């Protein structure tokens, strides 16, 4: 099928799953139009670099990637979050062919067409209905909206990606159905703010398989739950209507897993951060969720050392941590992001104090996580096999995840004697041991 006259596009993708989802759309369109995707610079007629610009280190990594593509190929189109800052890209690399922002499929394709005309006979039949995916075959990210209506003071995503635009629910469901038909066993719902899905279109109904469904998180989640695969929700803010999805978890329709980025617990810091749902009583909400769905796994992320954070604010966060008993937690020290309004706030916290608070935070959470993980030993769990590897002794070890773990960010379950298993298999295992955040599983004894 490949021949010398088929135009070839190289593709470099950096950044978060949301950027990966943009990349998949561009790759799908390129293939639909008959371009070949090349995996090296030398064979490519041009290279698209999908960038990330969230923090300073991501900006540097993205600029380096653009520089490498220019050195090795010379014809480069830049897209993604850093592309929203045209001047930064153009100042560093004036020779790029075009710069577009994130979620800019049409602009990227226009730039590709302008520099590498599309083939006369597109091989549209080469594109599978589920599109081209960057994740392994058995799980996939499903992006339900783009942009964000909030203005958290530490974040510049809204200035790069704009206000919330929800994808039509029919399109989202068709994509999900195609993924399942293509063999995907787990769908990870992503966006900047999953709980806000449909706010921009006033929750208007769309259609899936001729059936009206409201463009709203609860209705979307119910419909996804009908597909019979694992459904995992990410980036959910604790608004009251989130309570509606917890019974769906208890009933086994979707995974009992909620990724809720709380970021802090002190009301004055949450206010200074301009966090969504900052006035909700999150501890009461967590308790109510656990009463409805005792198996729920709660993941969250926090920032310590935000400007103005006093010892009292930090202590409130530590108290929250002790009481909330979250299962999965990430913590970062506050770092200024170019263009974020928090940079102007008074009382910036010295770096040494930020690091000290991070260490205190992690010490408490490590203890909580270790206690929680110990309780899993002896339980029987269904796990999804992600990968297999062979030890030097020839033993096949499986790398799997239970409902309590999202890929790439949470702990895994190692499986002994995994010979005969395949990535994408669901198996029942007994948890026999723990190691840090990870677990070891073996076939149940009876
Ligand atoms: S909710 Fe806040 S942190 Fe998240 S994308 Fe929107 S502005 Fe940024």
Short mmCIF file of C-alpha atoms and ligand atoms in Angstrom, two decimals:
data_model
loop_
_atom_site.label_atom_id
_atom_site.label_comp_id
_atom_site.label_asym_id
_atom_site.label_seq_id
_atom_site.Cartn_x
_atom_site.Cartn_y
_atom_site.Cartn_z
CA UNK A 1 0.00 0.00 0.00
CA UNK A 2 2.88 2.37 0.77
CA UNK A 3 4.72 3.82 -2.16
CA UNK A 4 7.24 6.54 -2.76
CA UNK A 5 4.63 9.02 -4.04
CA UNK A 6 2.38 8.82 -0.98
CA UNK A 7 2.92 12.00 1.04
CA UNK A 8 4.25 11.16 4.50
CA UNK A 9 3.66 13.12 7.68
CA UNK A 10 5.70 12.64 10.84
CA UNK A 11 3.91 13.23 14.13
CA UNK A 12 5.30 14.09 17.56
CA UNK A 13 2.79 14.32 20.43
CA UNK A 14 3.61 15.74 23.86
CA UNK A 15 1.46 16.48 26.89
CA UNK A 16 -1.62 15.20 28.66
CA UNK A 17 -4.35 12.78 27.54
CA UNK A 18 -6.36 15.76 26.26
CA UNK A 19 -3.51 16.62 23.91
CA UNK A 20 -3.32 12.93 22.97
CA UNK A 21 -6.98 13.01 22.07
CA UNK A 22 -6.38 16.01 19.75
CA UNK A 23 -3.49 14.08 18.22
CA UNK A 24 -5.70 11.07 17.51
CA UNK A 25 -8.16 13.30 15.64
CA UNK A 26 -5.42 14.82 13.48
CA UNK A 27 -3.90 11.41 12.76
CA UNK A 28 -7.32 10.02 11.84
CA UNK A 29 -7.95 12.90 9.44
CA UNK A 30 -4.50 12.58 7.87
CA UNK A 31 -5.08 8.88 7.24
CA UNK A 32 -8.61 9.55 5.98
CA UNK A 33 -7.17 11.88 3.35
CA UNK A 34 -4.59 9.32 2.26
CA UNK A 35 -1.46 10.67 3.95
CA UNK A 36 0.90 8.08 5.33
CA UNK A 37 2.06 8.49 8.94
CA UNK A 38 5.81 8.08 9.21
CA UNK A 39 7.62 7.23 12.43
CA UNK A 40 10.89 8.92 11.61
CA UNK A 41 12.00 12.39 10.58
CA UNK A 42 14.03 11.28 7.55
CA UNK A 43 11.13 9.65 5.69
CA UNK A 44 8.62 12.39 6.49
CA UNK A 45 7.73 15.13 4.02
CA UNK A 46 6.80 17.31 6.96
CA UNK A 47 6.35 16.94 10.70
CA UNK A 48 3.45 18.01 12.95
CA UNK A 49 4.49 18.71 16.56
CA UNK A 50 1.59 18.63 19.06
CA UNK A 51 2.85 20.68 22.01
CA UNK A 52 2.08 21.18 25.69
CA UNK A 53 2.44 24.58 27.35
CA UNK A 54 1.03 24.09 30.81
CA UNK A 55 4.13 24.63 32.95
CA UNK A 56 7.53 26.06 32.17
CA UNK A 57 9.22 22.65 31.85
CA UNK A 58 6.55 21.58 29.32
CA UNK A 59 7.20 24.77 27.31
CA UNK A 60 10.92 23.96 27.22
CA UNK A 61 10.26 20.36 26.24
CA UNK A 62 7.91 21.48 23.47
CA UNK A 63 10.36 24.09 22.12
CA UNK A 64 13.12 21.45 22.16
CA UNK A 65 10.90 19.01 20.26
CA UNK A 66 10.15 21.67 17.62
CA UNK A 67 13.89 22.43 17.35
CA UNK A 68 14.73 18.75 16.88
CA UNK A 69 12.06 18.34 14.19
CA UNK A 70 13.39 21.43 12.38
CA UNK A 71 16.97 20.13 12.56
CA UNK A 72 16.15 16.65 11.37
CA UNK A 73 13.38 17.39 8.89
CA UNK A 74 13.09 21.14 8.32
CA UNK A 75 9.34 21.37 7.57
CA UNK A 76 7.39 21.70 10.80
CA UNK A 77 3.79 22.59 11.72
CA UNK A 78 3.17 23.35 15.39
CA UNK A 79 -0.17 22.72 17.12
CA UNK A 80 -1.40 22.16 20.69
CA UNK A 81 -1.37 24.25 23.86
CA UNK A 82 1.93 26.03 23.30
CA UNK A 83 0.71 26.92 19.80
CA UNK A 84 -1.75 29.30 21.50
CA UNK A 85 1.32 31.42 22.25
CA UNK A 86 2.40 32.06 18.65
CA UNK A 87 4.99 34.64 19.66
CA UNK A 88 6.82 32.23 21.99
CA UNK A 89 7.04 29.61 19.24
CA UNK A 90 7.94 32.06 16.47
CA UNK A 91 10.57 33.85 18.56
CA UNK A 92 12.32 30.57 19.32
CA UNK A 93 11.76 29.00 15.90
CA UNK A 94 11.00 31.57 13.19
CA UNK A 95 11.24 28.90 10.45
CA UNK A 96 8.21 26.82 11.39
CA UNK A 97 5.66 26.57 8.57
CA UNK A 98 2.58 27.30 10.69
CA UNK A 99 1.48 27.59 14.31
CA UNK A 100 -2.03 26.71 15.50
CA UNK A 101 -3.49 26.44 19.01
CA UNK A 102 -5.04 23.36 20.61
CA UNK A 103 -8.16 21.65 19.26
CA UNK A 104 -7.44 23.05 15.82
CA UNK A 105 -7.95 20.12 13.47
CA UNK A 106 -9.09 22.30 10.56
CA UNK A 107 -6.21 24.77 10.83
CA UNK A 108 -3.67 21.96 11.06
CA UNK A 109 -5.15 20.27 8.00
CA UNK A 110 -5.13 23.59 6.09
CA UNK A 111 -1.45 24.02 6.95
CA UNK A 112 -0.71 20.44 5.87
CA UNK A 113 -2.59 20.93 2.56
CA UNK A 114 -0.74 24.21 1.89
CA UNK A 115 2.67 22.57 2.32
CA UNK A 116 2.03 19.00 1.24
CA UNK A 117 -0.87 18.60 -1.18
CA UNK A 118 -3.14 15.72 -0.38
CA UNK A 119 -3.06 12.63 -2.59
CA UNK A 120 -5.56 12.50 -5.44
CA UNK A 121 -7.06 9.20 -4.38
CA UNK A 122 -7.66 9.25 -0.66
CA UNK A 123 -7.57 5.81 0.94
CA UNK A 124 -10.53 6.58 3.14
CA UNK A 125 -11.25 2.87 3.44
CA UNK A 126 -7.96 2.49 5.33
CA UNK A 127 -9.35 4.31 8.32
CA UNK A 128 -11.11 2.17 10.88
CA UNK A 129 -14.37 3.72 12.19
CA UNK A 130 -12.88 4.16 15.66
CA UNK A 131 -10.11 6.37 14.21
CA UNK A 132 -6.39 6.12 14.89
CA UNK A 133 -5.55 5.74 18.56
CA UNK A 134 -2.34 6.34 20.48
CA UNK A 135 -3.31 4.24 23.52
CA UNK A 136 -3.04 0.42 23.59
CA UNK A 137 -5.90 -1.44 21.89
CA UNK A 138 -7.87 -2.18 25.02
CA UNK A 139 -8.40 1.26 26.56
CA UNK A 140 -9.14 4.68 25.11
CA UNK A 141 -9.64 8.26 26.21
CA UNK A 142 -12.94 9.85 25.24
CA UNK A 143 -12.85 13.64 25.19
CA UNK A 144 -16.34 15.04 25.80
CA UNK A 145 -15.64 18.77 25.72
CA UNK A 146 -12.96 21.32 25.11
CA UNK A 147 -12.10 24.47 27.07
CA UNK A 148 -13.27 25.63 30.47
CA UNK A 149 -15.57 28.33 31.89
CA UNK A 150 -13.57 28.64 35.13
CA UNK A 151 -10.69 30.97 35.72
CA UNK A 152 -8.57 29.27 38.38
CA UNK A 153 -5.90 31.80 39.22
CA UNK A 154 -2.99 29.35 38.77
CA UNK A 155 -4.13 28.08 35.38
CA UNK A 156 -3.84 29.40 31.83
CA UNK A 157 -5.76 26.64 30.08
CA UNK A 158 -8.87 28.81 29.44
CA UNK A 159 -6.68 31.44 27.76
CA UNK A 160 -5.18 28.73 25.55
CA UNK A 161 -8.25 26.57 24.93
CA UNK A 162 -11.11 29.05 25.38
CA UNK A 163 -14.47 28.63 27.10
CA UNK A 164 -16.27 25.31 27.45
CA UNK A 165 -17.52 23.76 24.20
CA UNK A 166 -19.29 20.44 24.75
CA UNK A 167 -19.19 17.90 21.95
CA UNK A 168 -22.65 16.80 20.77
CA UNK A 169 -23.73 13.83 22.87
CA UNK A 170 -24.60 11.81 19.75
CA UNK A 171 -21.02 12.23 18.45
CA UNK A 172 -19.56 11.29 21.83
CA UNK A 173 -21.73 8.17 22.07
CA UNK A 174 -21.02 7.13 18.46
CA UNK A 175 -17.29 7.44 19.12
CA UNK A 176 -17.65 5.40 22.31
CA UNK A 177 -19.67 2.72 20.49
CA UNK A 178 -17.08 2.52 17.70
CA UNK A 179 -14.34 2.10 20.30
CA UNK A 180 -16.22 -0.75 21.96
CA UNK A 181 -16.87 -2.39 18.56
CA UNK A 182 -13.13 -2.16 17.91
CA UNK A 183 -12.38 -4.15 21.07
CA UNK A 184 -11.82 -1.43 23.68
CA UNK A 185 -12.51 -2.72 27.21
CA UNK A 186 -12.14 0.55 29.12
CA UNK A 187 -13.16 4.11 28.24
CA UNK A 188 -11.68 7.00 30.21
CA UNK A 189 -13.87 10.10 30.04
CA UNK A 190 -11.77 13.27 29.95
CA UNK A 191 -12.26 17.02 29.57
CA UNK A 192 -11.16 20.09 31.52
CA UNK A 193 -14.31 19.90 33.68
CA UNK A 194 -16.38 16.76 33.20
CA UNK A 195 -19.13 17.86 35.61
CA UNK A 196 -19.77 20.94 33.45
CA UNK A 197 -20.59 18.87 30.36
CA UNK A 198 -23.50 20.47 28.51
CA UNK A 199 -23.62 23.75 30.47
CA UNK A 200 -22.74 25.69 27.30
CA UNK A 201 -25.65 24.18 25.34
CA UNK A 202 -28.06 24.40 28.30
CA UNK A 203 -28.14 20.59 28.49
CA UNK A 204 -30.08 20.41 25.23
CA UNK A 205 -30.94 16.88 24.12
CA UNK A 206 -29.05 15.21 21.29
CA UNK A 207 -29.73 11.88 19.64
CA UNK A 208 -27.98 8.54 19.82
CA UNK A 209 -29.40 5.62 17.83
CA UNK A 210 -32.59 7.65 17.38
CA UNK A 211 -33.04 8.12 21.11
CA UNK A 212 -33.02 11.59 22.73
CA UNK A 213 -30.40 12.05 25.48
CA UNK A 214 -29.68 15.25 27.41
CA UNK A 215 -26.19 16.72 26.98
CA UNK A 216 -25.40 16.32 30.67
CA UNK A 217 -22.92 14.30 32.72
CA UNK A 218 -25.47 12.03 34.44
CA UNK A 219 -27.29 11.14 31.21
CA UNK A 220 -24.03 10.65 29.32
CA UNK A 221 -22.68 8.42 32.07
CA UNK A 222 -25.85 6.30 32.08
CA UNK A 223 -25.69 5.87 28.31
CA UNK A 224 -21.98 4.98 28.41
CA UNK A 225 -22.77 2.45 31.13
CA UNK A 226 -24.98 0.60 28.65
CA UNK A 227 -21.99 -0.21 26.45
CA UNK A 228 -20.85 -2.99 28.79
CA UNK A 229 -17.20 -1.87 29.22
CA UNK A 230 -15.35 -0.18 32.05
CA UNK A 231 -16.22 3.54 32.17
CA UNK A 232 -13.92 5.74 34.28
CA UNK A 233 -14.59 9.43 35.01
CA UNK A 234 -11.78 11.98 35.25
CA UNK A 235 -11.66 15.69 36.15
CA UNK A 236 -14.98 15.83 38.00
CA UNK A 237 -15.59 18.86 40.24
CA UNK A 238 -17.67 18.23 43.36
CA UNK A 239 -20.88 19.99 42.36
CA UNK A 240 -24.12 18.68 43.93
CA UNK A 241 -25.24 16.96 40.70
CA UNK A 242 -22.14 14.73 40.85
CA UNK A 243 -24.01 12.87 43.60
CA UNK A 244 -26.26 11.49 40.85
CA UNK A 245 -23.51 9.33 39.34
CA UNK A 246 -22.58 7.61 42.62
CA UNK A 247 -25.61 5.25 42.54
CA UNK A 248 -24.58 4.28 38.99
CA UNK A 249 -21.23 3.24 40.47
CA UNK A 250 -22.93 1.30 43.27
CA UNK A 251 -25.04 -0.51 40.64
CA UNK A 252 -21.94 -1.48 38.65
CA UNK A 253 -22.93 0.57 35.57
CA UNK A 254 -19.68 2.56 35.67
CA UNK A 255 -16.47 2.05 37.65
CA UNK A 256 -16.58 3.14 41.30
CA UNK A 257 -13.76 5.60 40.69
CA UNK A 258 -13.86 9.37 40.81
CA UNK A 259 -11.01 11.71 39.98
CA UNK A 260 -11.82 14.96 41.79
CA UNK A 261 -9.09 17.61 41.76
CA UNK A 262 -9.72 19.30 45.16
CA UNK A 263 -6.39 21.23 45.10
CA UNK A 264 -6.80 22.53 48.68
CA UNK A 265 -9.10 22.49 51.71
CA UNK A 266 -8.71 25.95 53.24
CA UNK A 267 -11.69 28.11 52.16
CA UNK A 268 -9.52 31.23 51.85
CA UNK A 269 -6.97 29.46 49.62
CA UNK A 270 -9.70 27.86 47.48
CA UNK A 271 -11.19 31.33 47.08
CA UNK A 272 -7.82 32.81 46.11
CA UNK A 273 -7.39 29.93 43.67
CA UNK A 274 -10.90 30.73 42.29
CA UNK A 275 -11.66 27.03 42.33
CA UNK A 276 -14.97 25.73 41.02
CA UNK A 277 -17.33 24.40 43.75
CA UNK A 278 -15.12 26.01 46.39
CA UNK A 279 -17.98 26.54 48.82
CA UNK A 280 -19.11 22.90 48.87
CA UNK A 281 -18.65 20.89 52.06
CA UNK A 282 -16.41 18.30 50.51
CA UNK A 283 -15.96 16.13 53.59
CA UNK A 284 -19.73 15.71 54.00
CA UNK A 285 -20.00 14.97 50.30
CA UNK A 286 -17.26 12.32 50.43
CA UNK A 287 -18.94 10.68 53.40
CA UNK A 288 -22.28 10.60 51.58
CA UNK A 289 -20.62 9.08 48.48
CA UNK A 290 -19.05 6.35 50.58
CA UNK A 291 -22.38 5.55 52.22
CA UNK A 292 -23.93 4.98 48.79
CA UNK A 293 -20.91 3.25 47.25
CA UNK A 294 -18.53 1.90 49.92
CA UNK A 295 -16.08 0.60 47.28
CA UNK A 296 -15.55 3.98 45.63
CA UNK A 297 -11.91 4.92 44.92
CA UNK A 298 -11.29 8.64 45.24
CA UNK A 299 -8.33 10.24 43.48
CA UNK A 300 -7.35 13.85 43.88
CA UNK A 301 -4.54 16.33 43.39
CA UNK A 302 -3.42 19.18 45.63
CA UNK A 303 -1.17 22.22 45.49
CA UNK A 304 0.83 23.30 48.55
CA UNK A 305 2.58 26.63 48.95
CA UNK A 306 -0.02 28.65 47.02
CA UNK A 307 0.54 32.42 47.54
CA UNK A 308 -0.84 33.50 50.91
CA UNK A 309 -0.97 29.94 52.33
CA UNK A 310 -0.43 30.33 56.08
CA UNK A 311 0.48 27.57 58.52
CA UNK A 312 -3.18 27.57 59.55
CA UNK A 313 -4.35 27.10 55.93
CA UNK A 314 -1.87 24.27 55.52
CA UNK A 315 -3.05 22.66 58.75
CA UNK A 316 -6.63 22.75 57.44
CA UNK A 317 -5.40 20.86 54.40
CA UNK A 318 -3.66 18.27 56.58
CA UNK A 319 -6.81 17.84 58.69
CA UNK A 320 -8.83 17.36 55.52
CA UNK A 321 -6.39 14.73 54.33
CA UNK A 322 -6.68 12.80 57.60
CA UNK A 323 -10.45 12.90 57.54
CA UNK A 324 -11.05 12.37 53.83
CA UNK A 325 -8.87 9.21 53.68
CA UNK A 326 -8.49 9.53 49.92
CA UNK A 327 -7.21 6.51 48.02
CA UNK A 328 -5.00 8.13 45.39
CA UNK A 329 -3.36 11.50 45.85
CA UNK A 330 -0.93 13.62 43.86
CA UNK A 331 0.62 16.74 45.36
CA UNK A 332 2.66 19.53 43.77
CA UNK A 333 4.29 22.65 45.11
CA UNK A 334 2.83 25.81 43.61
CA UNK A 335 4.88 27.09 40.71
CA UNK A 336 4.16 30.24 38.76
CA UNK A 337 2.90 29.67 35.23
CA UNK A 338 3.64 32.43 32.78
CA UNK A 339 0.43 34.45 32.30
CA UNK A 340 -1.47 33.12 35.36
CA UNK A 341 -3.13 35.74 37.57
CA UNK A 342 -1.88 34.04 40.78
CA UNK A 343 1.60 35.36 39.91
CA UNK A 344 0.43 38.81 41.03
CA UNK A 345 -0.85 37.64 44.44
CA UNK A 346 0.97 38.92 47.53
CA UNK A 347 2.72 36.71 50.11
CA UNK A 348 4.38 34.22 47.79
CA UNK A 349 5.60 31.26 49.85
CA UNK A 350 9.40 30.73 49.93
CA UNK A 351 10.59 27.63 48.04
CA UNK A 352 12.07 26.00 51.17
CA UNK A 353 8.73 26.27 52.99
CA UNK A 354 6.87 24.85 49.98
CA UNK A 355 9.20 21.85 49.97
CA UNK A 356 8.81 21.36 53.71
CA UNK A 357 5.01 21.39 53.40
CA UNK A 358 5.14 18.99 50.47
CA UNK A 359 7.21 16.57 52.58
CA UNK A 360 4.79 16.84 55.52
CA UNK A 361 1.83 16.33 53.20
CA UNK A 362 3.37 13.29 51.55
CA UNK A 363 4.31 11.71 54.86
CA UNK A 364 0.68 11.79 56.01
CA UNK A 365 -0.72 10.62 52.69
CA UNK A 366 1.85 7.79 52.36
CA UNK A 367 0.68 6.47 55.72
CA UNK A 368 -2.99 6.69 54.68
CA UNK A 369 -2.32 5.05 51.32
CA UNK A 370 -0.24 2.28 52.91
CA UNK A 371 -3.03 1.47 55.39
CA UNK A 372 -5.63 1.47 52.63
CA UNK A 373 -3.53 -0.77 50.43
CA UNK A 374 -3.01 -3.30 53.25
CA UNK A 375 -6.78 -3.77 53.46
CA UNK A 376 -6.81 -5.03 49.89
CA UNK A 377 -4.69 -8.07 50.72
CA UNK A 378 -6.88 -11.17 50.75
CA UNK A 379 -9.61 -9.62 48.59
CA UNK A 380 -10.57 -11.03 45.18
CA UNK A 381 -10.64 -8.45 42.40
CA UNK A 382 -11.33 -8.30 38.69
CA UNK A 383 -8.34 -6.85 36.90
CA UNK A 384 -7.71 -5.75 33.32
CA UNK A 385 -4.39 -6.93 31.87
CA UNK A 386 -2.39 -4.04 30.34
CA UNK A 387 0.97 -5.60 29.49
CA UNK A 388 3.00 -8.77 29.76
CA UNK A 389 6.72 -9.05 30.29
CA UNK A 390 9.18 -11.90 30.74
CA UNK A 391 11.71 -12.08 33.57
CA UNK A 392 15.30 -13.30 33.05
CA UNK A 393 14.12 -16.70 34.35
CA UNK A 394 11.48 -16.89 31.63
CA UNK A 395 8.54 -16.24 33.93
CA UNK A 396 5.73 -14.20 32.37
CA UNK A 397 4.59 -11.37 34.64
CA UNK A 398 1.37 -9.51 33.94
CA UNK A 399 0.81 -5.83 34.60
CA UNK A 400 -2.85 -5.25 35.32
CA UNK A 401 -5.22 -2.78 36.94
CA UNK A 402 -8.30 -3.14 39.08
CA UNK A 403 -11.25 -0.74 39.06
CA UNK A 404 -9.28 1.32 41.60
CA UNK A 405 -6.51 2.29 39.15
CA UNK A 406 -6.46 4.44 36.06
CA UNK A 407 -3.70 3.77 33.52
CA UNK A 408 -0.42 5.69 33.80
CA UNK A 409 -1.26 7.55 37.03
CA UNK A 410 -2.25 4.94 39.63
CA UNK A 411 -0.67 1.79 41.10
CA UNK A 412 -0.81 -1.54 39.25
CA UNK A 413 -1.47 -5.17 40.11
CA UNK A 414 1.42 -7.48 39.16
CA UNK A 415 0.35 -10.99 38.19
CA UNK A 416 2.58 -14.01 38.65
CA UNK A 417 2.46 -16.90 36.15
CA UNK A 418 0.66 -14.78 33.60
CA UNK A 419 1.44 -17.17 30.74
CA UNK A 420 -1.50 -17.40 28.35
CA UNK A 421 -2.97 -14.00 29.26
CA UNK A 422 -3.32 -11.21 26.68
CA UNK A 423 -3.49 -7.43 27.09
CA UNK A 424 -7.20 -6.57 27.35
CA UNK A 425 -8.15 -9.77 29.23
CA UNK A 426 -10.24 -9.45 32.39
CA UNK A 427 -9.22 -11.93 35.10
CA UNK A 428 -10.18 -12.56 38.72
CA UNK A 429 -7.23 -12.54 41.08
CA UNK A 430 -6.66 -12.75 44.77
CA UNK A 431 -4.49 -9.94 46.13
CA UNK A 432 -1.64 -11.64 47.95
CA UNK A 433 0.84 -8.85 48.71
CA UNK A 434 1.59 -5.15 48.37
CA UNK A 435 4.69 -3.22 47.33
CA UNK A 436 4.51 0.58 47.69
CA UNK A 437 1.45 1.69 45.73
CA UNK A 438 1.31 -1.57 43.79
CA UNK A 439 -0.19 -4.97 44.54
CA UNK A 440 0.62 -8.57 43.67
CA UNK A 441 -2.17 -10.90 42.57
CA UNK A 442 -2.51 -14.62 41.91
CA UNK A 443 -5.36 -16.88 40.78
CA UNK A 444 -7.93 -17.16 43.61
CA UNK A 445 -7.41 -20.21 45.84
CA UNK A 446 -10.98 -21.44 45.45
S1 LIG B 1 -11.11 24.17 36.13
FE1 LIG B 1 -9.50 25.62 36.69
S2 LIG B 1 -7.61 24.36 36.60
FE2 LIG B 1 -9.17 23.27 35.45
S3 LIG B 1 -8.90 23.95 33.32
FE3 LIG B 1 -10.49 25.23 34.25
S4 LIG B 1 -9.38 27.03 34.95
FE4 LIG B 1 -7.84 25.43 34.64
#
